[in-house]
Coordinates of C-alpha atoms in Angstrom, one line a residue:
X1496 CA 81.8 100.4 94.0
X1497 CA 80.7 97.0 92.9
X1498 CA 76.8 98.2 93.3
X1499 CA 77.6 101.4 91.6
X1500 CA 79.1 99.4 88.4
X1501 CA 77.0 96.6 88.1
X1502 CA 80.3 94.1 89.4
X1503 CA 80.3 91.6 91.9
X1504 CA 82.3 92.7 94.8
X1505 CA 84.0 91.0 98.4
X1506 CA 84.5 92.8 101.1
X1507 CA 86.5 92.1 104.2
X1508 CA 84.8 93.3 107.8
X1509 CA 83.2 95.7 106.6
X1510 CA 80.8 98.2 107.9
X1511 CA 76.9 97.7 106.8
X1512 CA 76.0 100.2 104.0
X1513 CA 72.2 100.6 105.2
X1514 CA 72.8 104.1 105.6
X1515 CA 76.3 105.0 105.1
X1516 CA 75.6 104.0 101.0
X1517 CA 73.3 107.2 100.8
X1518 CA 76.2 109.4 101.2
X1519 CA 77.7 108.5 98.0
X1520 CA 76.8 110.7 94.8
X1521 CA 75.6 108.6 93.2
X1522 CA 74.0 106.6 96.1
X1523 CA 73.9 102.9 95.1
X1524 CA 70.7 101.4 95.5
X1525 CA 70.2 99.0 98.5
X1526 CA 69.1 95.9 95.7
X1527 CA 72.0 96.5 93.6
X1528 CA 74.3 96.5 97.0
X1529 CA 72.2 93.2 97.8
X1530 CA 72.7 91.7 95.0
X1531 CA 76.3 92.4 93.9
X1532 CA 78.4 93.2 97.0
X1533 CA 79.2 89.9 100.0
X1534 CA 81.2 91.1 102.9
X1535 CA 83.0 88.3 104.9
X1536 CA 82.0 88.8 108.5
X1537 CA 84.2 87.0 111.7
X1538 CA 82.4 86.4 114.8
X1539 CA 83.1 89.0 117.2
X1540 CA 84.4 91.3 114.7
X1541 CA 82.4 94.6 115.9
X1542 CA 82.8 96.8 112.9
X1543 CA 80.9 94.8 110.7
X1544 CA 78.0 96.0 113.2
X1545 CA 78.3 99.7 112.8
X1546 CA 75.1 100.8 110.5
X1547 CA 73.3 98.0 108.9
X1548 CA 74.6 95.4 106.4
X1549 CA 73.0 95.3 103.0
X1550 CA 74.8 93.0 101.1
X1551 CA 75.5 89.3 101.4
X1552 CA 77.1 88.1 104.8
X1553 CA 79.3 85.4 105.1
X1554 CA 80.0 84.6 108.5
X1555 CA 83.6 83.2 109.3
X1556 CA 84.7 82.0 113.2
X1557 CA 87.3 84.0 114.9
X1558 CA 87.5 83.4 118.9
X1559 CA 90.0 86.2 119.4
X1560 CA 89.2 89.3 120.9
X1561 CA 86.6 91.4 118.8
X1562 CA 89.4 94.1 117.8
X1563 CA 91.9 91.7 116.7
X1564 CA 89.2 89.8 114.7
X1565 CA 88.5 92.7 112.1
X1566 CA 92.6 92.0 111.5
X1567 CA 92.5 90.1 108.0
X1568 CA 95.3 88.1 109.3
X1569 CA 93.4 85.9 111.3
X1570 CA 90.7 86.1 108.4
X1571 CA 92.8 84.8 105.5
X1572 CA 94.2 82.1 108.1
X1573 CA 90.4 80.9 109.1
X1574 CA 89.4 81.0 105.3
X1575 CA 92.7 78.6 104.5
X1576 CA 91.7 76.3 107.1
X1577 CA 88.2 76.1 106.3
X1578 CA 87.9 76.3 102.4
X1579 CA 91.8 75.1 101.0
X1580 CA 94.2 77.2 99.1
X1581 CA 91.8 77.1 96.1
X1582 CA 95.3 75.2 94.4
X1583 CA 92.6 72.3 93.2
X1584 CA 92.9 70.6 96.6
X1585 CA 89.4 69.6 98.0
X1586 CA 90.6 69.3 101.4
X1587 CA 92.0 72.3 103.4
X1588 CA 95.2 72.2 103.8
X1589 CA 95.2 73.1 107.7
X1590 CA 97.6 75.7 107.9
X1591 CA 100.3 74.2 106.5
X1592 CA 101.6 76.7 105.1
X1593 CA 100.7 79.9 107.1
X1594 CA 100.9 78.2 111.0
X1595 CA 103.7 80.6 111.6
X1596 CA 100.7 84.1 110.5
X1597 CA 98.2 81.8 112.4
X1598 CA 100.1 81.9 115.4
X1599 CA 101.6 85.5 115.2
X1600 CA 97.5 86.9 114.8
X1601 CA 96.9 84.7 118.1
X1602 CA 94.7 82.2 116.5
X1603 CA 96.9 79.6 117.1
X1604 CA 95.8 79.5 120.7
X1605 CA 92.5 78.5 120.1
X1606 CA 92.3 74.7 120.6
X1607 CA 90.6 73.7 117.1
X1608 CA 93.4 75.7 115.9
X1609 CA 97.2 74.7 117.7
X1610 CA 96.3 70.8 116.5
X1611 CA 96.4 71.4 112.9
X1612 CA 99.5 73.9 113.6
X1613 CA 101.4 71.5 115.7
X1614 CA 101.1 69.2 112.8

């Protein structure tokens, strides 16, 4: 939608759009979907990888397994821990106040991870 109206756009583990985008009437145009759309990608995540990705892709860790890293649970926790709670605080604010949906996703057992929660 973003390509199709000329807005920027985020998407969360998305599929690519290579081809899928050509199924739309109207189809948006691969530079418009370049140019306008950013999906966040987790490592692992496989349905990022079904057709080809078009847009911007911002790639996130995630060392759960590949179906529980296209949750956007373990997504919003790895985006807290790595870039703040966009509150003005430069610093992330290592799950201080989501170690509780950190360790519900599973994401707490990763090593990098249970030290900040056990803090």
């Amino acid at each position: 939608v973003g390509a199709l109206t000329n807005t920027s756009a985020i998407t969360f583990s998305s599929p690519g759009l290579g081809a899928t985008s050509h199924i739309l009437t109207p189809s948006p145009r691969n530079y418009d979907i370049a140019h306008m759309v950013a999906n966040v990608i987790p490592y692992s995540d496989i349905i990022p990888m079904v057709d080809r990705q078009v847009g911007t892709k911002m790639a996130i860790g995630c060392s759960l397994v590949p179906l529980s890293c296209h949750s956007l649970s373990p997504t919003m926790c790895e985006l807290l821990a790595s870039c703040g709670d966009g509150g003005g605080r430069g610093v992330a604010r290592q799950y201080e106040t989501s170690c509780a949906t950190c360790q519900a996703s599973g994401q707490a057992s990763d090593p990098a991870v249970e030290d900040q929660c056990s803090t």
